[in-house]
Coordinates of N, CA and C in Angstrom, one line a residue:
M1 N 43.4 96.3 80.6 CA 44.2 95.2 81.1 C 45.7 95.5 81.0
V2 N 46.0 96.1 79.8 CA 47.4 96.5 79.5 C 47.9 97.5 80.5
K3 N 46.9 98.5 80.7 CA 47.2 99.5 81.7 C 47.5 99.0 83.1
G4 N 46.6 98.0 83.5 CA 46.8 97.4 84.8 C 48.2 96.7 84.9
A5 N 48.6 96.0 83.8 CA 49.9 95.3 83.9 C 51.0 96.3 84.0
A6 N 50.9 97.4 83.3 CA 51.9 98.4 83.3 C 52.0 99.0 84.7
N7 N 50.8 99.3 85.3 CA 50.9 99.8 86.7 C 51.5 98.8 87.6
S8 N 51.2 97.5 87.5 CA 51.8 96.5 88.3 C 53.3 96.5 88.2
T9 N 53.8 96.6 86.9 CA 55.2 96.6 86.6 C 55.9 97.8 87.3
A10 N 55.2 98.9 87.2 CA 55.8 100.1 87.8 C 55.9 100.0 89.3
L11 N 54.8 99.4 89.9 CA 54.8 99.2 91.3 C 56.0 98.3 91.8
N12 N 56.1 97.2 91.0 CA 57.2 96.2 91.3 C 58.6 96.9 91.2
S13 N 58.7 97.7 90.1 CA 60.0 98.5 89.9 C 60.3 99.4 91.1
D14 N 59.2 100.1 91.5 CA 59.4 101.0 92.7 C 59.8 100.2 93.9
H15 N 59.1 99.0 94.1 CA 59.4 98.2 95.3 C 60.9 97.7 95.3
I16 N 61.4 97.3 94.1 CA 62.8 96.9 94.0 C 63.7 98.0 94.2
S17 N 63.4 99.2 93.7 CA 64.2 100.4 93.9 C 64.3 100.7 95.4
T18 N 63.1 100.6 96.1 CA 63.1 100.9 97.5 C 64.0 100.0 98.3
L19 N 63.9 98.6 97.9 CA 64.7 97.7 98.6 C 66.2 97.9 98.4
A20 N 66.6 98.4 97.1 CA 68.0 98.6 96.8 C 68.5 99.8 97.6
Q21 N 67.6 100.7 98.0 CA 68.0 101.9 98.7 C 67.9 101.7 100.2
T22 N 67.5 100.5 100.7 CA 67.4 100.3 102.1 C 68.8 100.5 102.8
P23 N 68.8 101.2 103.8 CA 70.1 101.5 104.5 C 70.7 100.2 105.0
I24 N 72.0 100.1 105.1 CA 72.7 98.9 105.6 C 72.6 98.9 107.1
G25 N 72.2 97.7 107.7 CA 72.0 97.6 109.1 C 73.3 97.1 109.8
W26 N 73.2 96.9 111.1 CA 74.4 96.5 111.8 C 74.7 95.0 111.6
R27 N 73.6 94.2 111.4 CA 73.8 92.8 111.1 C 74.0 92.5 109.7
D28 N 74.5 91.3 109.4 CA 74.6 90.9 108.0 C 73.3 90.4 107.4
S29 N 73.2 90.3 106.1 CA 72.0 89.8 105.5 C 72.4 89.0 104.3
P30 N 71.5 88.2 103.7 CA 71.9 87.4 102.5 C 72.4 88.2 101.3
S31 N 72.1 89.5 101.3 CA 72.4 90.3 100.1 C 73.7 91.2 100.4
H32 N 74.0 91.5 101.6 CA 75.2 92.3 101.9 C 75.7 92.1 103.3
Y33 N 76.9 92.6 103.6 CA 77.4 92.6 104.9 C 77.0 93.8 105.7
G34 N 76.8 93.7 107.0 CA 76.3 94.8 107.8 C 77.5 95.7 108.2
R35 N 77.1 96.7 109.0 CA 78.1 97.7 109.3 C 79.3 97.2 110.1
I36 N 79.0 96.3 111.1 CA 80.0 95.7 111.9 C 81.0 94.9 111.1
S37 N 80.5 94.0 110.2 CA 81.3 93.2 109.4 C 82.2 94.1 108.5
R38 N 81.6 95.1 108.0 CA 82.4 96.0 107.1 C 83.5 96.8 107.9
A39 N 83.1 97.2 109.1 CA 84.1 98.0 109.9 C 85.3 97.0 110.2
L40 N 85.0 95.8 110.6 CA 86.0 94.9 111.0 C 86.9 94.5 109.8
H41 N 86.2 94.4 108.6 CA 87.0 94.0 107.4 C 88.0 95.1 107.0
W42 N 87.5 96.4 107.0 CA 88.3 97.5 106.6 C 89.4 97.9 107.7
L43 N 89.0 97.6 108.9 CA 90.0 97.8 110.0 C 91.2 96.8 109.8
T44 N 90.8 95.5 109.5 CA 91.8 94.5 109.2 C 92.7 94.9 108.1
A45 N 92.1 95.4 107.0 CA 92.8 95.8 105.8 C 93.8 96.9 106.1
A46 N 93.3 97.9 106.9 CA 94.2 99.0 107.3 C 95.4 98.6 108.1
L47 N 95.1 97.7 109.1 CA 96.2 97.2 110.0 C 97.2 96.4 109.2
V48 N 96.8 95.5 108.3 CA 97.7 94.7 107.6 C 98.5 95.5 106.6
T49 N 97.8 96.5 106.0 CA 98.5 97.4 105.1 C 99.6 98.2 105.8
L50 N 99.3 98.7 107.0 CA 100.2 99.5 107.8 C 101.4 98.5 108.2
Q51 N 101.1 97.3 108.6 CA 102.2 96.4 109.0 C 103.2 96.2 107.8
F52 N 102.7 95.9 106.6 CA 103.6 95.7 105.5 C 104.2 97.0 105.0
T53 N 103.5 98.1 105.2 CA 104.1 99.4 104.8 C 105.4 99.7 105.7
V54 N 105.2 99.4 107.0 CA 106.4 99.6 107.9 C 107.5 98.7 107.6
L55 N 107.2 97.4 107.3 CA 108.2 96.4 107.0 C 109.0 96.8 105.7
L56 N 108.2 97.1 104.7 CA 108.8 97.4 103.4 C 109.6 98.7 103.5
A57 N 109.1 99.7 104.2 CA 109.8 101.0 104.3 C 111.2 100.8 105.1
W58 N 111.1 100.0 106.1 CA 112.4 99.7 106.9 C 113.4 98.9 106.0
G59 N 112.8 98.0 105.2 CA 113.7 97.2 104.4 C 114.3 98.0 103.2
G60 N 113.5 99.0 102.7 CA 114.0 99.7 101.6 C 114.8 101.0 102.0
M61 N 114.5 101.6 103.1 CA 115.1 102.9 103.4 C 115.9 102.8 104.7
G62 N 115.8 101.8 105.5 CA 116.5 101.8 106.8 C 115.9 102.7 107.8
E63 N 116.7 103.1 108.8 CA 116.2 104.0 109.8 C 116.3 105.4 109.3
N64 N 115.2 106.1 109.3 CA 115.1 107.6 109.0 C 113.9 108.1 109.6
T65 N 113.6 109.4 109.3 CA 112.5 110.1 110.0 C 111.2 109.4 109.6
I66 N 111.0 109.0 108.3 CA 109.8 108.4 107.9 C 109.5 107.1 108.5
T67 N 110.6 106.2 108.5 CA 110.4 104.9 109.0 C 110.2 104.9 110.6
L68 N 110.9 105.8 111.2 CA 110.7 105.9 112.7 C 109.2 106.4 113.0
F69 N 108.7 107.3 112.2 CA 107.4 107.8 112.4 C 106.4 106.6 112.1
L70 N 106.6 105.8 111.1 CA 105.7 104.7 110.8 C 105.8 103.7 111.9
A71 N 107.0 103.4 112.4 CA 107.1 102.5 113.5 C 106.5 102.9 114.8
N72 N 106.4 104.2 115.0 CA 105.7 104.7 116.2 C 104.2 104.5 116.1
I73 N 103.7 104.7 114.8 CA 102.3 104.5 114.6 C 101.9 103.0 114.7
G74 N 102.8 102.2 114.1 CA 102.5 100.8 114.1 C 103.6 99.9 114.5
P75 N 104.0 99.9 115.8 CA 105.0 99.0 116.3 C 104.7 97.6 115.9
H76 N 105.6 96.8 115.4 CA 105.4 95.5 114.7 C 104.6 94.6 115.7
G77 N 105.1 94.4 116.9 CA 104.5 93.5 117.8 C 103.1 94.0 118.3
S78 N 103.0 95.2 118.6 CA 101.7 95.8 119.0 C 100.6 95.7 117.8
L79 N 101.1 96.0 116.6 CA 100.2 95.9 115.5 C 99.7 94.4 115.2
G80 N 100.7 93.5 115.4 CA 100.4 92.1 115.2 C 99.4 91.6 116.2
F81 N 99.6 92.0 117.5 CA 98.6 91.7 118.6 C 97.2 92.2 118.3
L82 N 97.2 93.5 117.8 CA 95.9 94.1 117.5 C 95.2 93.3 116.3
I83 N 96.0 92.9 115.3 CA 95.4 92.1 114.2 C 94.8 90.8 114.8
L84 N 95.5 90.2 115.7 CA 95.0 89.0 116.3 C 93.7 89.2 117.0
I85 N 93.5 90.3 117.8 CA 92.3 90.6 118.5 C 91.2 90.9 117.5
V86 N 91.5 91.7 116.5 CA 90.4 92.0 115.5 C 90.0 90.8 114.7
T87 N 90.9 89.9 114.4 CA 90.6 88.7 113.7 C 89.7 87.8 114.6
L88 N 90.0 87.7 115.9 CA 89.1 86.9 116.8 C 87.7 87.5 116.8
A89 N 87.6 88.8 116.8 CA 86.3 89.5 116.8 C 85.6 89.2 115.5
R90 N 86.3 89.2 114.4 CA 85.7 88.9 113.1 C 85.1 87.5 113.1
L91 N 85.9 86.6 113.6 CA 85.4 85.2 113.6 C 84.2 85.0 114.5
G92 N 84.2 85.7 115.7 CA 83.0 85.6 116.6 C 81.8 86.2 115.9
W93 N 82.0 87.4 115.3 CA 80.8 88.0 114.6 C 80.3 87.2 113.4
A94 N 81.3 86.6 112.7 CA 80.9 85.7 111.5 C 80.1 84.5 112.0
W95 N 80.4 84.0 113.2 CA 79.7 82.9 113.8 C 78.3 83.3 114.2
I96 N 78.2 84.5 114.7 CA 76.9 85.0 115.1 C 76.0 85.2 113.9
N97 N 76.6 85.6 112.8 CA 75.8 85.9 111.6 C 75.9 84.8 110.6
R98 N 76.3 83.6 111.0 CA 76.6 82.5 110.0 C 75.4 82.1 109.2
K99 N 74.2 82.2 109.7 CA 73.0 81.8 108.9 C 72.4 82.9 108.0
Q100 N 73.0 84.1 108.0 CA 72.4 85.1 107.2 C 73.4 86.0 106.5
R101 N 74.6 85.4 106.3 CA 75.6 86.1 105.5 C 75.5 85.9 104.0
P102 N 76.0 86.8 103.2 CA 76.0 86.5 101.7 C 76.7 85.2 101.4
S103 N 76.1 84.4 100.6 CA 76.7 83.1 100.3 C 77.7 83.2 99.1
Q104 N 78.7 82.3 99.0 CA 79.6 82.3 97.9 C 78.9 81.8 96.7
P105 N 79.4 82.3 95.5 CA 78.7 81.8 94.2 C 79.0 80.3 94.1
P106 N 78.1 79.6 93.3 CA 78.3 78.2 93.1 C 79.5 77.9 92.2
G107 N 80.0 76.6 92.2 CA 81.0 76.3 91.2 C 82.4 76.5 91.8
W108 N 83.4 76.3 90.9 CA 84.8 76.4 91.4 C 85.2 77.8 91.9
G109 N 84.6 78.8 91.3 CA 84.9 80.2 91.8 C 84.5 80.3 93.3
G110 N 83.3 79.8 93.6 CA 82.9 79.9 95.0 C 83.8 79.1 96.0
R111 N 84.1 77.9 95.5 CA 85.0 77.0 96.3 C 86.4 77.7 96.5
M112 N 86.9 78.3 95.4 CA 88.2 79.0 95.5 C 88.1 80.2 96.5
A113 N 87.0 81.0 96.4 CA 86.9 82.1 97.3 C 86.8 81.7 98.7
R114 N 86.1 80.6 99.0 CA 86.0 80.0 100.3 C 87.3 79.6 100.9
L115 N 88.1 78.9 100.0 CA 89.4 78.5 100.4 C 90.3 79.6 100.8
V116 N 90.3 80.7 99.9 CA 91.1 81.9 100.2 C 90.7 82.6 101.5
H117 N 89.4 82.7 101.8 CA 89.0 83.3 103.0 C 89.4 82.5 104.2
I118 N 89.3 81.2 104.1 CA 89.8 80.3 105.2 C 91.3 80.5 105.5
T119 N 92.0 80.6 104.4 CA 93.5 80.8 104.5 C 93.8 82.2 105.1
F120 N 93.0 83.2 104.7 CA 93.2 84.5 105.2 C 93.1 84.5 106.8
Y121 N 92.0 83.9 107.2 CA 91.7 83.8 108.7 C 92.8 83.0 109.4
A122 N 93.2 81.9 108.8 CA 94.3 81.1 109.4 C 95.6 81.9 109.6
L123 N 96.0 82.6 108.5 CA 97.2 83.4 108.6 C 97.1 84.5 109.5
L124 N 95.9 85.2 109.6 CA 95.8 86.3 110.5 C 95.7 85.9 111.9
L125 N 95.4 84.6 112.2 CA 95.5 84.1 113.5 C 96.9 83.5 113.8
W126 N 97.4 82.7 112.9 CA 98.7 82.0 113.2 C 99.9 83.0 113.3
L127 N 100.0 83.9 112.4 CA 101.1 84.8 112.3 C 101.3 85.5 113.7
P128 N 100.4 86.3 114.2 CA 100.6 87.0 115.4 C 100.7 86.0 116.6
A129 N 99.9 84.9 116.5 CA 100.0 83.9 117.6 C 101.4 83.3 117.7
F130 N 102.0 83.0 116.6 CA 103.3 82.4 116.6 C 104.3 83.5 117.2
A131 N 104.1 84.7 116.8 CA 105.0 85.8 117.3 C 104.9 86.0 118.8
V132 N 103.7 86.0 119.3 CA 103.5 86.1 120.7 C 104.1 84.9 121.5
L133 N 103.9 83.7 120.9 CA 104.5 82.5 121.5 C 106.0 82.6 121.6
R134 N 106.6 83.1 120.5 CA 108.0 83.2 120.4 C 108.5 84.2 121.5
Q135 N 107.8 85.3 121.6 CA 108.2 86.4 122.5 C 108.2 85.8 123.9
Y136 N 107.1 85.1 124.2 CA 107.0 84.5 125.6 C 108.1 83.5 125.8
G137 N 108.3 82.6 124.8 CA 109.3 81.5 124.9 C 110.7 82.1 125.1
R138 N 111.0 83.2 124.6 CA 112.3 83.8 124.7 C 112.5 84.6 126.0
G139 N 111.3 84.8 126.7 CA 111.4 85.5 128.0 C 111.3 87.0 127.8
G140 N 111.0 87.4 126.6 CA 110.9 88.9 126.3 C 109.6 89.5 126.9
A141 N 109.6 90.7 127.2 CA 108.4 91.4 127.6 C 107.4 91.5 126.5
L142 N 106.2 91.3 126.8 CA 105.1 91.5 125.8 C 104.4 92.8 126.0
R143 N 104.6 93.8 125.1 CA 104.1 95.1 125.3 C 103.1 95.4 124.2
F144 N 102.0 96.2 124.5 CA 101.0 96.6 123.6 C 101.0 98.2 123.7
Y145 N 101.6 98.8 122.7 CA 101.6 100.3 122.6 C 102.1 100.9 124.0
G146 N 103.2 100.3 124.5 CA 103.8 100.8 125.7 C 103.3 100.2 127.0
M147 N 102.1 99.5 126.9 CA 101.6 98.8 128.1 C 102.2 97.4 128.2
E148 N 102.8 97.1 129.4 CA 103.4 95.8 129.6 C 102.4 94.8 130.0
L149 N 102.2 93.8 129.0 CA 101.2 92.8 129.3 C 101.9 91.6 130.0
L150 N 103.1 91.3 129.7 CA 103.9 90.3 130.3 C 105.3 90.8 130.6
P151 N 105.9 90.7 131.8 CA 107.2 91.2 132.0 C 108.3 90.2 131.4
E152 N 109.5 90.7 131.4 CA 110.6 89.9 131.0 C 110.8 88.7 132.0
A153 N 111.4 87.6 131.5 CA 111.6 86.5 132.4 C 112.8 85.7 131.9
E154 N 113.4 84.9 132.8 CA 114.5 84.1 132.4 C 114.0 82.7 131.9
R155 N 113.9 82.6 130.6 CA 113.4 81.3 130.0 C 113.8 81.2 128.5
D156 N 113.9 80.0 128.1 CA 114.3 79.7 126.7 C 113.6 78.4 126.3
I157 N 112.3 78.5 125.8 CA 111.5 77.4 125.5 C 111.5 77.1 124.0
T158 N 112.2 76.2 123.6 CA 112.5 76.0 122.2 C 111.2 75.7 121.4
W159 N 110.3 74.9 121.9 CA 109.1 74.5 121.1 C 108.2 75.8 120.9
M160 N 108.3 76.7 121.8 CA 107.5 78.0 121.6 C 108.2 78.9 120.5
I161 N 109.5 78.8 120.5 CA 110.2 79.7 119.6 C 110.3 79.2 118.2
A162 N 110.4 77.9 118.0 CA 110.6 77.3 116.7 C 109.6 77.6 115.6
P163 N 108.3 77.5 115.9 CA 107.3 77.8 114.8 C 107.4 79.1 114.2
A164 N 107.6 80.2 115.0 CA 107.8 81.5 114.4 C 109.1 81.7 113.7
D165 N 110.2 81.1 114.2 CA 111.4 81.2 113.5 C 111.4 80.6 112.2
L166 N 110.6 79.5 112.1 CA 110.6 78.7 110.9 C 109.6 79.2 109.9
L167 N 108.4 79.7 110.4 CA 107.3 80.0 109.5 C 106.8 81.4 109.4
H168 N 107.3 82.3 110.3 CA 106.7 83.6 110.3 C 107.0 84.4 109.0
G169 N 108.3 84.3 108.6 CA 108.6 85.0 107.4 C 107.9 84.5 106.1
P170 N 108.0 83.2 105.8 CA 107.3 82.7 104.6 C 105.8 82.9 104.6
L171 N 105.2 82.7 105.8 CA 103.7 82.9 105.9 C 103.3 84.4 105.7
S172 N 104.2 85.3 106.2 CA 103.9 86.7 106.0 C 103.9 87.1 104.6
W173 N 104.8 86.6 103.8 CA 104.8 86.9 102.3 C 103.7 86.2 101.6
L174 N 103.2 85.0 102.1 CA 102.0 84.4 101.6 C 100.8 85.2 101.8
L175 N 100.7 85.8 103.0 CA 99.6 86.7 103.3 C 99.7 87.9 102.4
C176 N 100.8 88.5 102.2 CA 101.0 89.6 101.3 C 100.5 89.3 99.9
G177 N 100.9 88.1 99.4 CA 100.5 87.7 98.1 C 99.0 87.5 98.0
L178 N 98.4 87.0 99.0 CA 96.9 86.8 99.0 C 96.2 88.1 99.1
V179 N 96.7 89.1 99.8 CA 96.1 90.4 99.8 C 96.1 91.0 98.4
I180 N 97.2 90.9 97.8 CA 97.3 91.5 96.4 C 96.3 90.8 95.5
G181 N 96.3 89.4 95.6 CA 95.3 88.7 94.7 C 93.9 89.0 95.1
H182 N 93.6 89.3 96.4 CA 92.3 89.6 96.8 C 91.8 91.0 96.2
I183 N 92.8 91.9 96.2 CA 92.5 93.2 95.6 C 92.2 93.1 94.1
V184 N 93.1 92.3 93.4 CA 92.9 92.2 92.0 C 91.6 91.5 91.6
M185 N 91.2 90.5 92.4 CA 89.9 89.8 92.1 C 88.7 90.7 92.4
A186 N 88.9 91.5 93.4 CA 87.8 92.5 93.7 C 87.6 93.5 92.5
L187 N 88.7 93.9 92.0 CA 88.6 94.8 90.8 C 88.1 94.1 89.6
V188 N 88.5 92.8 89.4 CA 87.9 92.0 88.3 C 86.4 91.9 88.4
H189 N 85.9 91.6 89.6 CA 84.5 91.5 89.8 C 83.8 92.8 89.5
R190 N 84.4 93.9 89.9 CA 83.8 95.2 89.8 C 83.8 95.7 88.3
F191 N 84.9 95.6 87.6 CA 85.0 96.3 86.3 C 84.9 95.3 85.2
W192 N 85.2 94.0 85.4 CA 85.1 93.1 84.2 C 83.8 92.2 84.3
L193 N 83.6 91.5 85.4 CA 82.4 90.7 85.6 C 81.2 91.6 85.9
K194 N 81.4 92.8 86.4 CA 80.4 93.7 86.7 C 79.2 93.1 87.6
D195 N 79.6 92.4 88.6 CA 78.6 91.8 89.5 C 78.6 92.6 90.8
K196 N 77.9 92.0 91.8 CA 77.6 92.7 93.0 C 78.5 92.3 94.2
V197 N 79.6 91.5 93.9 CA 80.4 91.0 94.9 C 81.1 92.1 95.7
L198 N 81.7 93.1 95.1 CA 82.4 94.2 95.8 C 81.4 95.1 96.5
A199 N 80.2 95.2 95.9 CA 79.2 96.1 96.6 C 78.7 95.5 97.9
R200 N 78.8 94.2 98.1 CA 78.4 93.6 99.4 C 79.2 94.1 100.5
M201 N 80.5 94.5 100.3 CA 81.3 95.0 101.4 C 81.6 96.5 101.3
M202 N 81.4 97.1 100.1 CA 81.7 98.5 100.0 C 80.5 99.4 99.8
G203 N 79.5 99.1 99.0 CA 78.4 100.0 98.7 C 77.5 100.3 99.8
V204 N 76.8 101.4 99.7 CA 75.7 101.7 100.7 C 74.6 100.7 100.6
S205 N 74.4 100.2 99.5 CA 73.4 99.1 99.3 C 73.8 98.2 98.3
D206 N 73.1 97.1 98.1 CA 73.5 96.1 97.1 C 72.8 96.2 95.8
G207 N 72.0 97.2 95.7 CA 71.2 97.4 94.5 C 72.0 97.8 93.3

C-alpha cells in the first residue's frame, strides 16, 4: 500500500511537472498570458521607453548626433500614434480573452493592481489622443513616419487644443512615474515575495 501511494505521488509529481513545461499558447489562460498578450505588452513597454528616452535626451543634451538619431527612430508624434494603435489592439485582445486571463490576487493588493492597470490604459489612450486632437485643431499636418495622414489646414479650434495644452505634460510624467512603480513592484514580486506574478508575463511557463 505504501508503495502504491508512493507511485501515485510520483505520477502526480510528473503530471504537475509536465503541466509546468507546457508551451505558452497564443491565447491567454488562467495561469499565464499568451504569446499575443506578451508581445503587445513588451511592444508597449519598448515604445513608451523610447518615447521617454528621446524626450529626456533632448531635454538633457539638446540637439546633437545622438538626439537626432533617436528622434529619427522615434519621432514624437509618430511614436505616440503607434502607442495609441497598440493600446487599442491590447484592449481588443484583452476583451476577447476576458474570461480566461490570469486573475488579480484578492485583497487590497489586487484592487491596487487593477486600479494601476486601468490608469495605464487610460493614459496610453488619452495622451496620444489629446495630442492628435491638438494637431488637428491647430490645422497641422498629421504624419506617421513620413506618411501624411491629414494635410495642413487653416483652422484654430480651441476646444480641441486645450486638453493637450493643459494635461499632456502632467499626465506624461504621471505615466512615467507609474512605469517606474510598475517595474519596482514586478521586481518586488520576483525577488521578495517570490510569487508567480512576473512569470505570467515573462517566463516560458508558469511553473
